[in-house]
CSV table of C-alpha atoms and ligand atoms in Angstrom, one decimal:
chain,number,residue,atom,x,y,z
A,1,MET,CA,82.8,96.0,83.5
A,2,SER,CA,83.3,92.3,83.0
A,3,ASP,CA,85.3,90.7,85.7
A,4,THR,CA,86.9,87.3,85.6
A,5,ASP,CA,86.9,85.4,88.8
A,6,VAL,CA,90.2,83.8,89.5
A,7,ALA,CA,90.3,80.9,91.8
A,8,HIS,CA,92.4,81.3,94.9
A,9,VAL,CA,94.2,78.1,95.7
A,10,ILE,CA,95.2,77.6,99.3
A,11,PRO,CA,98.2,75.5,100.0
A,12,GLY,CA,97.5,72.2,101.7
A,13,GLN,CA,93.9,72.2,100.5
A,14,GLY,CA,93.6,73.3,96.9
A,15,ALA,CA,90.4,75.0,97.9
A,16,VAL,CA,88.9,78.1,96.4
A,17,MET,CA,88.6,81.2,98.4
A,18,GLY,CA,87.3,84.5,97.4
A,19,GLY,CA,86.8,85.8,93.9
A,20,TYR,CA,89.7,87.8,92.7
A,21,ARG,CA,88.6,90.0,90.0
A,22,ILE,CA,90.8,90.9,87.1
A,23,SER,CA,89.3,92.8,84.3
A,24,ARG,CA,90.9,91.0,81.5
A,25,ARG,CA,88.2,91.6,79.0
A,26,SER,CA,88.5,95.3,79.6
A,27,VAL,CA,92.2,95.1,79.0
A,28,LEU,CA,91.7,93.4,75.7
A,29,ALA,CA,89.0,95.8,74.8
A,30,ALA,CA,91.4,98.6,75.3
A,31,GLY,CA,93.9,96.9,73.0
A,32,LEU,CA,96.4,96.6,75.8
A,33,ALA,CA,96.8,92.9,76.1
A,34,GLY,CA,99.6,92.2,78.6
A,35,GLY,CA,99.3,95.6,80.1
A,36,ALA,CA,97.9,96.2,83.5
A,37,LEU,CA,94.5,97.5,83.7
A,38,VAL,CA,93.7,100.2,86.2
A,39,SER,CA,90.0,100.6,86.5
A,40,VAL,CA,88.5,103.7,87.8
A,41,GLY,CA,84.7,104.0,87.7
A,42,GLY,CA,84.7,101.7,84.7
A,43,ALA,CA,87.3,103.7,82.8
A,44,PRO,CA,90.4,101.6,82.0
A,45,ALA,CA,93.9,103.2,81.9
A,46,LEU,CA,97.3,101.7,81.4
A,47,ALA,CA,99.7,101.8,84.2
A,48,GLY,CA,102.7,99.6,84.2
A,49,LYS,CA,103.1,96.0,83.5
A,50,PRO,CA,102.9,94.0,86.7
A,51,GLY,CA,102.2,90.6,85.2
A,52,GLY,CA,105.3,90.6,83.0
A,53,GLY,CA,107.1,87.8,84.8
A,54,GLY,CA,110.4,89.1,83.5
A,55,GLY,CA,109.3,90.2,80.1
A,56,GLY,CA,110.4,93.8,79.3
A,57,ALA,CA,113.3,93.4,81.7
A,58,ALA,CA,114.7,96.8,81.0
A,59,ALA,CA,111.5,98.5,82.0
A,60,GLY,CA,110.3,99.2,85.5
A,61,HIS,CA,111.1,101.5,88.3
A,62,PRO,CA,113.8,101.3,90.9
A,63,LEU,CA,112.2,100.1,94.2
A,64,PRO,CA,112.0,103.0,96.5
A,65,VAL,CA,113.2,102.2,100.0
A,66,PRO,CA,111.9,104.7,102.4
A,67,ALA,CA,114.9,105.8,104.5
A,68,PRO,CA,114.5,104.8,108.1
A,69,VAL,CA,113.7,107.6,110.5
A,70,ALA,CA,114.0,107.6,114.3
A,71,ALA,CA,110.6,107.5,116.0
A,72,ASP,CA,111.4,110.0,118.8
A,73,GLY,CA,110.6,113.5,117.9
A,74,LEU,CA,109.2,112.5,114.5
A,75,THR,CA,106.3,114.4,113.1
A,76,LEU,CA,104.1,112.5,110.7
A,77,THR,CA,101.9,114.7,108.5
A,78,ALA,CA,99.0,113.1,106.8
A,79,ARG,CA,97.8,115.0,103.8
A,80,ARG,CA,97.2,114.8,100.1
A,81,THR,CA,100.4,115.3,98.1
A,82,ALA,CA,101.8,114.7,94.7
A,83,VAL,CA,103.2,111.2,94.1
A,84,ASP,CA,104.8,109.3,91.3
A,85,LEU,CA,103.6,105.8,91.3
A,86,GLY,CA,105.6,104.9,88.3
A,87,GLY,CA,102.7,104.9,85.8
A,88,GLY,CA,104.2,107.8,83.8
A,89,ARG,CA,102.3,110.6,85.4
A,90,THR,CA,102.6,112.4,88.6
A,91,GLY,CA,99.2,112.1,90.4
A,92,SER,CA,98.3,112.4,94.1
A,93,ALA,CA,97.7,110.2,97.1
A,94,LEU,CA,97.1,110.6,100.8
A,95,THR,CA,100.6,110.4,102.3
A,96,TYR,CA,102.6,110.5,105.5
A,97,ASN,CA,105.4,113.0,105.0
A,98,ALA,CA,104.8,113.0,101.3
A,99,GLY,CA,105.3,109.2,101.0
A,100,CYS,CA,103.0,106.3,100.4
A,101,PRO,CA,104.2,104.3,102.2
A,102,GLY,CA,105.4,106.9,104.7
A,103,PRO,CA,108.8,106.8,106.3
A,104,THR,CA,110.1,103.5,107.8
A,105,ILE,CA,110.1,104.3,111.5
A,106,GLU,CA,112.7,102.7,113.7
A,107,VAL,CA,112.3,102.3,117.5
A,108,GLN,CA,114.6,100.7,120.0
A,109,SER,CA,112.9,98.3,122.3
A,110,GLY,CA,112.8,99.7,125.8
A,111,SER,CA,112.5,103.3,124.6
A,112,THR,CA,109.5,105.6,124.8
A,113,PRO,CA,109.4,107.8,121.7
A,114,THR,CA,106.9,110.5,121.0
A,115,ILE,CA,105.5,110.8,117.5
A,116,THR,CA,103.3,113.7,116.6
A,117,VAL,CA,100.7,113.2,113.9
A,118,THR,CA,99.4,116.2,112.1
A,119,ASN,CA,96.1,115.8,110.4
A,120,GLY,CA,96.3,117.6,107.1
A,121,LEU,CA,93.4,115.7,105.6
A,122,ASP,CA,89.9,117.0,105.2
A,123,GLU,CA,88.4,114.5,107.7
A,124,PRO,CA,89.2,112.9,111.1
A,125,THR,CA,92.0,110.4,111.3
A,126,THR,CA,94.0,108.5,113.9
A,127,VAL,CA,97.1,106.3,113.7
A,128,HIS,CA,97.2,102.8,114.9
A,129,TRP,CA,100.6,101.3,115.4
A,130,HIS,CA,99.6,97.8,114.4
A,131,GLY,CA,101.7,95.3,116.2
A,132,LEU,CA,102.8,97.6,119.0
A,133,VAL,CA,101.4,96.6,122.4
A,134,VAL,CA,100.9,100.1,123.9
A,135,PRO,CA,98.5,101.7,126.3
A,136,THR,CA,95.0,102.1,125.1
A,137,ASP,CA,95.1,105.9,124.9
A,138,VAL,CA,97.9,105.8,122.4
A,139,ASP,CA,96.7,102.8,120.5
A,140,GLY,CA,95.0,105.0,117.9
A,141,GLN,CA,91.6,103.5,118.2
A,142,PRO,CA,88.5,104.7,116.4
A,143,HIS,CA,87.2,106.7,119.3
A,144,GLU,CA,90.5,108.6,119.5
A,145,ALA,CA,90.2,110.0,116.0
A,146,PHE,CA,91.1,113.7,115.9
A,147,PRO,CA,89.7,116.3,113.5
A,148,ALA,CA,91.2,117.8,110.3
A,149,GLY,CA,93.6,120.6,111.0
A,150,THR,CA,94.7,119.3,114.4
A,151,ARG,CA,97.5,117.3,115.7
A,152,ARG,CA,98.0,114.5,118.2
A,153,ALA,CA,101.1,113.4,120.1
A,154,TYR,CA,101.6,109.7,120.7
A,155,THR,CA,104.0,108.7,123.5
A,156,LEU,CA,104.7,105.0,122.9
A,157,PRO,CA,106.3,102.9,125.6
A,158,VAL,CA,107.9,100.2,123.4
A,159,GLN,CA,108.6,97.2,125.6
A,160,GLN,CA,108.3,94.4,123.1
A,161,ARG,CA,110.9,92.4,121.1
A,162,ALA,CA,112.3,93.3,117.7
A,163,SER,CA,109.6,93.1,115.1
A,164,LEU,CA,108.2,94.6,112.0
A,165,ASN,CA,105.0,96.6,112.5
A,166,PHE,CA,102.5,98.4,110.4
A,167,TYR,CA,101.2,101.9,111.0
A,168,HIS,CA,98.0,103.0,109.4
A,169,PRO,CA,94.8,105.1,110.1
A,170,HIS,CA,91.9,103.7,112.1
A,171,PRO,CA,89.0,106.2,112.1
A,172,HIS,CA,85.7,104.4,112.1
A,173,LEU,CA,84.0,104.1,108.7
A,174,ARG,CA,87.0,105.7,107.0
A,175,THR,CA,89.9,103.3,107.7
A,176,ALA,CA,89.5,101.4,104.4
A,177,ALA,CA,89.5,104.5,102.2
A,178,GLN,CA,92.3,106.3,104.0
A,179,VAL,CA,94.6,103.2,103.9
A,180,ALA,CA,93.8,102.5,100.2
A,181,LEU,CA,94.4,106.1,99.3
A,182,GLY,CA,97.9,105.8,100.6
A,183,LEU,CA,98.2,106.1,104.4
A,184,GLN,CA,100.4,103.3,105.5
A,185,GLY,CA,104.0,102.6,106.6
A,186,ALA,CA,106.4,100.2,108.3
A,187,LEU,CA,107.6,100.5,111.8
A,188,ILE,CA,110.6,98.4,112.9
A,189,VAL,CA,111.4,97.6,116.5
A,190,ARG,CA,115.1,96.7,117.2
A,191,ASP,CA,116.6,94.9,120.1
A,192,ALA,CA,119.9,93.4,121.2
A,193,GLU,CA,118.9,89.8,120.7
A,194,GLU,CA,118.2,90.3,117.1
A,195,ALA,CA,121.2,92.6,116.5
A,196,ALA,CA,123.4,89.8,117.8
A,197,LEU,CA,122.3,87.5,115.0
A,198,GLY,CA,124.0,89.5,112.3
A,199,LEU,CA,121.1,89.4,109.9
A,200,PRO,CA,121.6,91.4,106.7
A,201,ALA,CA,121.4,95.1,107.5
A,202,GLY,CA,121.8,98.5,105.9
A,203,ARG,CA,121.0,98.3,102.2
A,204,PHE,CA,120.7,94.5,102.5
A,205,GLU,CA,117.6,94.9,104.7
A,206,VAL,CA,114.6,96.0,102.6
A,207,PRO,CA,111.1,96.7,103.8
A,208,LEU,CA,108.5,95.6,101.3
A,209,VAL,CA,105.1,97.2,101.7
A,210,ILE,CA,103.0,95.2,99.3
A,211,ARG,CA,99.5,96.2,98.3
A,212,ASP,CA,97.1,96.4,95.3
A,213,ALA,CA,95.7,99.6,94.0
A,214,ASN,CA,93.6,101.4,91.5
A,215,ILE,CA,95.2,104.3,89.7
A,216,ASP,CA,93.4,106.7,87.4
A,217,LYS,CA,94.7,108.2,84.2
A,218,GLN,CA,96.2,111.1,86.1
A,219,GLY,CA,98.3,108.8,88.2
A,220,THR,CA,96.2,109.3,91.3
A,221,LEU,CA,95.2,106.6,93.7
A,222,THR,CA,91.5,105.9,93.7
A,223,TYR,CA,89.3,103.8,95.9
A,224,ASN,CA,86.0,102.1,95.3
A,225,GLY,CA,85.6,99.5,98.0
A,226,ARG,CA,82.4,97.6,98.6
A,227,ALA,CA,81.3,95.9,101.8
A,228,SER,CA,82.7,92.7,100.3
A,229,GLY,CA,86.2,94.2,99.9
A,230,PHE,CA,88.4,96.0,97.6
A,231,LEU,CA,90.6,94.4,95.0
A,232,GLY,CA,92.8,96.8,93.1
A,233,GLY,CA,93.9,96.2,89.5
A,234,VAL,CA,97.6,96.5,90.0
A,235,PRO,CA,100.2,95.8,92.6
A,236,LEU,CA,102.3,98.4,94.3
A,237,VAL,CA,105.5,97.7,96.3
A,238,ASN,CA,106.8,100.5,98.4
A,239,GLY,CA,104.4,102.7,96.4
A,240,VAL,CA,105.5,102.0,92.8
A,241,LEU,CA,104.3,99.9,89.9
A,242,ASN,CA,106.6,97.4,88.4
A,243,PRO,CA,109.6,97.8,90.7
A,244,TYR,CA,113.0,96.3,90.4
A,245,LEU,CA,115.8,96.0,92.8
A,246,ARG,CA,119.5,95.6,91.8
A,247,VAL,CA,120.9,93.0,94.1
A,248,ASP,CA,124.5,92.0,94.8
A,249,ARG,CA,125.7,88.5,95.4
A,250,ALA,CA,124.8,88.5,99.0
A,251,HIS,CA,122.2,87.7,101.6
A,252,TYR,CA,119.2,90.0,101.8
A,253,ARG,CA,116.6,90.4,104.5
A,254,PHE,CA,113.1,91.3,103.3
A,255,ARG,CA,110.7,92.7,105.8
A,256,VAL,CA,107.3,92.2,104.2
A,257,VAL,CA,103.9,93.6,105.2
A,258,ASN,CA,100.7,92.9,103.3
A,259,ALA,CA,99.3,96.5,103.3
A,260,ALA,CA,96.4,95.7,101.0
A,261,ASN,CA,92.8,96.3,102.2
A,262,SER,CA,91.5,92.9,101.1
A,263,ARG,CA,93.9,91.0,98.9
A,264,VAL,CA,95.7,88.0,100.2
A,265,PHE,CA,99.0,87.3,98.5
A,266,ARG,CA,100.5,83.9,97.8
A,267,LEU,CA,104.2,84.8,97.7
A,268,ALA,CA,106.8,82.8,95.9
A,269,PHE,CA,109.8,83.3,93.7
A,270,SER,CA,109.5,82.7,90.0
A,271,ASP,CA,112.1,80.0,90.0
A,272,GLY,CA,110.7,78.4,93.2
A,273,ARG,CA,113.8,79.2,95.2
A,274,PRO,CA,113.3,78.9,99.0
A,275,MET,CA,112.6,81.9,101.2
A,276,THR,CA,114.0,81.5,104.6
A,277,LEU,CA,111.4,82.6,107.1
A,278,VAL,CA,113.0,83.9,110.3
A,279,GLY,CA,110.2,85.9,111.9
A,280,THR,CA,106.5,86.7,111.8
A,281,ASP,CA,104.3,89.5,113.2
A,282,GLY,CA,105.8,89.6,116.7
A,283,GLY,CA,109.4,89.0,115.9
A,284,LEU,CA,111.8,86.1,115.5
A,285,LEU,CA,110.8,82.5,115.3
A,286,GLU,CA,112.8,80.0,117.3
A,287,HIS,CA,114.1,78.3,114.2
A,288,ALA,CA,114.4,79.5,110.6
A,289,VAL,CA,112.3,77.5,108.1
A,290,ASP,CA,112.7,77.3,104.3
A,291,LEU,CA,109.5,77.8,102.3
A,292,SER,CA,108.8,77.9,98.6
A,293,GLU,CA,105.4,79.6,99.1
A,294,ILE,CA,103.8,81.7,101.8
A,295,THR,CA,100.2,82.9,102.1
A,296,LEU,CA,100.1,86.4,103.5
A,297,GLY,CA,96.9,87.8,104.8
A,298,ASN,CA,96.1,91.5,105.3
A,299,ALA,CA,98.4,93.2,107.9
A,300,GLU,CA,100.4,90.0,108.5
A,301,ARG,CA,104.2,90.4,108.3
A,302,LEU,CA,107.1,88.3,107.4
A,303,ASP,CA,110.8,88.4,108.1
A,304,LEU,CA,112.6,86.7,105.2
A,305,VAL,CA,116.3,86.0,104.5
A,306,LEU,CA,117.3,85.3,100.9
A,307,ASP,CA,120.6,83.9,99.8
A,308,LEU,CA,121.2,85.6,96.5
A,309,ARG,CA,124.9,84.8,96.3
A,310,GLY,CA,124.5,82.6,93.3
A,311,LEU,CA,122.1,84.8,91.4
A,312,THR,CA,123.1,85.2,87.8
A,313,ALA,CA,119.8,86.0,86.1
A,314,PRO,CA,116.8,88.1,87.2
A,315,VAL,CA,114.3,86.4,89.5
A,316,GLN,CA,110.9,87.7,90.5
A,317,LEU,CA,108.9,87.8,93.7
A,318,VAL,CA,105.4,86.9,92.5
A,319,ASP,CA,101.9,86.5,93.8
A,320,ARG,CA,100.8,83.1,92.6
A,321,ASP,CA,97.1,84.0,93.0
A,322,SER,CA,96.9,87.0,90.7
A,323,GLY,CA,99.9,86.0,88.6
A,324,TRP,CA,101.5,89.3,89.3
A,325,THR,CA,105.2,90.0,89.4
A,326,LEU,CA,105.7,92.0,92.6
A,327,LEU,CA,109.4,92.7,92.5
A,328,ASP,CA,112.1,92.0,89.9
A,329,LEU,CA,115.5,91.2,91.4
A,330,ARG,CA,118.2,92.0,89.0
A,331,PRO,CA,121.7,90.8,89.8
A,332,THR,CA,124.6,93.2,89.6
A,333,GLN,CA,127.0,90.3,89.6
A,334,ALA,CA,129.0,92.1,92.3
A,335,ASP,CA,130.3,89.9,95.1
A,336,VAL,CA,130.0,91.5,98.5
A,337,SER,CA,132.0,90.6,101.5
A,338,GLN,CA,129.4,90.0,104.1
A,339,THR,CA,129.2,87.8,107.1
A,340,ALA,CA,126.7,85.2,106.2
A,341,PRO,CA,124.0,84.9,108.8
A,342,VAL,CA,124.0,81.7,110.7
A,343,LEU,CA,120.4,80.5,110.4
A,344,GLY,CA,120.9,76.8,111.3
A,345,ARG,CA,120.8,77.3,115.0
A,346,GLN,CA,118.2,78.5,117.4
A,347,LEU,CA,117.4,82.2,116.7
A,348,SER,CA,115.5,83.1,119.7
A,349,VAL,CA,113.5,81.7,122.6
A,350,VAL,CA,109.7,82.1,122.2
A,351,GLU,CA,107.9,81.8,125.5
A,352,ARG,CA,105.2,79.2,125.1
A,353,LEU,CA,101.9,80.3,126.4
A,354,VAL,CA,100.2,77.6,128.5
A,355,GLY,CA,96.5,77.8,128.8
A,356,PRO,CA,93.2,76.0,129.1
A,357,ALA,CA,92.4,73.1,126.7
A,358,GLN,CA,88.9,74.4,126.1
A,359,PRO,CA,88.1,77.9,124.8
A,360,SER,CA,86.5,80.4,127.1
A,361,ARG,CA,85.3,82.6,124.3
A,362,THR,CA,84.2,81.9,120.7
A,363,PHE,CA,84.1,84.6,118.1
A,364,SER,CA,82.1,84.0,115.0
A,365,PHE,CA,83.1,85.9,111.9
A,366,ASP,CA,80.0,85.5,109.7
A,367,GLY,CA,78.9,87.7,106.9
A,368,MET,CA,80.7,91.0,106.5
A,369,THR,CA,79.4,93.3,109.2
A,370,ALA,CA,79.5,91.7,112.6
A,371,ILE,CA,81.2,89.4,115.1
A,372,ASN,CA,78.9,87.0,116.9
A,373,GLY,CA,76.1,88.7,115.1
A,374,VAL,CA,76.9,92.1,116.7
A,375,ARG,CA,77.8,95.1,114.6
A,376,TYR,CA,80.5,97.4,116.0
A,377,GLN,CA,79.2,100.3,118.0
A,378,MET,CA,81.7,102.7,119.3
A,379,GLY,CA,81.9,102.7,123.0
A,380,ALA,CA,80.1,99.4,123.5
A,381,THR,CA,82.2,96.9,125.5
A,382,SER,CA,81.5,93.3,124.7
A,383,PHE,CA,83.4,91.6,127.5
A,384,GLN,CA,86.1,91.9,130.1
A,385,VAL,CA,89.3,90.0,130.3
A,386,GLN,CA,91.5,89.6,133.3
A,387,ARG,CA,95.0,91.1,132.9
A,388,GLY,CA,97.8,88.5,133.1
A,389,GLN,CA,95.5,85.5,132.6
A,390,VAL,CA,96.1,83.2,129.6
A,391,GLU,CA,92.8,82.6,127.8
A,392,ARG,CA,92.0,80.3,124.9
A,393,TRP,CA,89.9,81.9,122.3
A,394,ARG,CA,88.2,80.3,119.3
A,395,PHE,CA,87.5,81.9,116.0
A,396,VAL,CA,85.1,80.4,113.5
A,397,ALA,CA,84.0,81.6,110.1
A,398,ASN,CA,80.9,80.9,108.2
A,399,GLY,CA,80.8,82.7,104.9
A,400,ASN,CA,82.4,85.7,103.2
A,401,PRO,CA,86.0,84.7,103.7
A,402,PRO,CA,88.9,85.4,104.0
A,403,HIS,CA,88.7,87.1,107.4
A,404,PRO,CA,92.1,88.3,108.6
A,405,VAL,CA,91.5,88.4,112.4
A,406,HIS,CA,93.4,91.0,114.3
A,407,ILE,CA,93.5,91.7,118.0
A,408,HIS,CA,94.9,94.9,119.6
A,409,GLY,CA,96.6,95.0,122.9
A,410,ALA,CA,98.5,91.7,122.9
A,411,SER,CA,100.3,89.2,120.8
A,412,PHE,CA,99.1,85.6,120.8
A,413,GLN,CA,99.9,82.1,119.7
A,414,LEU,CA,98.0,79.9,117.3
A,415,VAL,CA,97.5,76.5,118.8
A,416,GLY,CA,95.2,74.7,116.3
A,417,ARG,CA,93.1,74.9,113.2
A,418,THR,CA,90.3,72.5,112.3
A,419,GLY,CA,88.1,72.6,109.3
A,420,GLY,CA,89.1,74.3,106.1
A,421,ARG,CA,92.9,74.0,105.7
A,422,GLY,CA,93.0,71.9,108.8
A,423,GLN,CA,96.5,72.8,109.9
A,424,LEU,CA,98.7,75.6,111.1
A,425,PHE,CA,101.4,76.9,108.7
A,426,PRO,CA,105.0,77.8,109.5
A,427,TRP,CA,104.3,81.5,108.9
A,428,GLU,CA,101.7,81.3,111.7
A,429,GLY,CA,104.3,80.4,114.2
A,430,GLY,CA,105.8,82.6,116.9
A,431,TRP,CA,104.0,85.6,118.2
A,432,LYS,CA,101.1,86.8,116.0
A,433,ASP,CA,98.6,89.6,116.1
A,434,THR,CA,96.8,88.8,112.9
A,435,PHE,CA,96.0,85.5,111.2
A,436,LEU,CA,93.9,84.4,108.3
A,437,LEU,CA,90.6,82.7,108.9
A,438,LEU,CA,89.1,81.0,105.9
A,439,ASP,CA,85.6,79.6,105.5
A,440,LYS,CA,84.6,76.7,107.8
A,441,GLU,CA,87.7,77.0,109.8
A,442,SER,CA,88.0,77.0,113.5
A,443,VAL,CA,91.2,78.4,114.9
A,444,ASP,CA,92.2,78.4,118.6
A,445,ILE,CA,94.7,80.9,120.0
A,446,LEU,CA,96.2,81.4,123.4
A,447,ILE,CA,96.4,85.0,124.5
A,448,ARG,CA,97.4,87.0,127.6
A,449,PHE,CA,97.1,90.7,128.1
A,450,ASP,CA,99.7,92.5,130.1
A,451,LEU,CA,98.2,96.0,129.9
A,452,VAL,CA,94.8,97.0,131.2
A,453,GLY,CA,92.6,99.1,129.0
A,454,ARG,CA,90.2,99.0,126.1
A,455,TYR,CA,91.2,97.1,123.0
A,456,LEU,CA,89.7,95.8,119.8
A,457,ILE,CA,89.1,92.6,117.8
A,458,HIS,CA,88.3,93.1,114.2
A,459,CYS,CA,88.5,91.8,110.7
A,460,HIS,CA,91.5,93.3,108.9
A,461,LYS,CA,89.7,93.1,105.6
A,462,LEU,CA,89.2,96.8,106.0
A,463,GLU,CA,85.9,96.9,104.3
A,464,HIS,CA,84.6,94.3,106.7
A,465,GLU,CA,86.0,96.3,109.6
A,466,ASP,CA,84.4,99.6,108.5
A,467,ALA,CA,81.1,97.7,107.9
A,468,GLY,CA,81.1,96.7,111.6
A,469,MET,CA,83.1,93.5,111.9
A,470,MET,CA,84.8,94.8,115.0
A,471,LEU,CA,84.2,94.8,118.7
A,472,ASP,CA,85.6,96.5,121.8
A,473,PHE,CA,86.6,94.7,124.9
A,474,GLU,CA,88.3,95.7,128.1
A,475,VAL,CA,91.3,94.2,130.0
A,476,VAL,CA,90.8,94.7,133.7
A,477,GLU,CA,92.6,94.0,136.9
A,478,GLY,CA,91.0,91.1,138.7
A,479,GLY,CA,87.8,89.7,137.2
A,480,SER,CA,86.5,89.0,133.7
A,481,SER,CA,83.1,88.7,132.1
A,482,PRO,CA,81.7,86.6,129.4
A,483,MET,CA,80.8,87.9,126.0
A,484,VAL,CA,77.6,89.9,126.3
A,485,ALA,CA,75.1,87.2,125.7
A,486,GLY,CA,72.5,87.1,123.0
A,487,THR,CA,74.0,90.2,121.5
A,488,ALA,CA,71.0,91.5,119.8
A,489,ASP,CA,71.5,95.0,118.6
A,490,GLY,CA,70.8,97.3,121.5
A,491,ALA,CA,72.1,94.9,124.1
A,492,HIS,CA,75.2,97.0,123.9
A,493,GLY,CA,73.8,100.5,123.9
A,494,ASP,CA,73.9,101.0,127.6
A,495,HIS,CA,77.6,100.2,128.1
A,496,GLY,CA,79.0,103.1,126.2
A,497,ASP,CA,81.0,105.8,127.8
A,498,HIS,CA,82.5,107.2,124.6
A,499,GLY,CA,80.6,109.2,122.1
B,501,C2O,CU1,95.9,97.1,111.6
B,501,C2O,CU2,92.9,97.6,114.3
B,501,C2O,O1,94.3,97.4,112.8
B,502,CU,CU1,86.1,89.8,107.4
């Protein structure tokens, strides 16, 4: 296999990050120039045409929009089922309720739904409700994985504001494979504040679960990640290749999640039109901001409003790094009477965390397998945090970027970045639970935990996570403790109370 490294340009810096591998030579060798290569164990296969940029406009597949389902009483069944990814053959994938992504789950803030997960896989799994701040025993952490052939009920007290969240498996050592093979989905929290804004709803609100993938000749998702990551040969949006969406002359709301294991997307429209960002991981921003390009790290989410009232010709949502067309928007030319959302005023009030000027903890994401030199060991608790206390945490990276940093158990606010890109970006505003840390960067956050219990910090490049770039900590009532010092392997072994 001959891979071509494609430079990843970061806005505001023009720096190179990561080596994105596209097997162009193999495409040519197969006589399929312009076609997408799906590479499986070295064997190329044609599957769609993601890089078309509008060419072959008649082709493509209608974007599936998983119908929203209410969370309470829902059963999610994880198992291998047949799927049609749009490559011309019906293959298979790991699915939730026969979908990859699974159903879009809706929850009203203030409610306490119970979702039952049935494990129809042939190995343990667990579901983490990424973005929900819920008690530790229903957070779906690795030590809560449950065996094949069993089920688990999650009762989720959802107290947080309206937001788009991301559910996915979290069994230790198997997270990356299970997610890449299809287990992922969107979970939307609704509340009254957001409803009052009159943002586009119904068919004008479209979740976009964006990822890359490898698909074999049978049309089956395959996975061959390495410790350094996994970069699939083709993009999938809501589980299909080369999707298009017929759009009326109206405002649309796109709820975007980067569901890829390792690939960072640099989202833009082919004609450079602005995307109006109204929210991030933890819900609405205070003010909408127009952006022509957004870098979206793994598991980060975006709430975008698009004014398509003047659209007369197709326009594409693209990834500027890979050159892929992700979604082709094709105008119907139909005018729709719709109350235009008022985005020029304050959308929400985001409580500003106030905390220390100096960090009390520093987390170093170096290499691919450890945080602060310590490799994840299930049951080891690295430190304790006091509930209700605002802390300032610093994250630094030295090598093997990008590291999408994710923290369970609380949302946080970014307060500064030095080194690397040297600034914070509009899509890093508001409440966050995941952010992108590039090489040589130092990012400070303010964070406060409101629930006691055991939570996790990890790299959301899922191959890094599985390789051990993850640690457990504990939120306690009264008291805190520093990071376990020195952190040689073994320093942790005595703390475990989980198997
Ligand atoms: Cu989205 Cu601990 O993960
Ligand atoms: Cu990492």
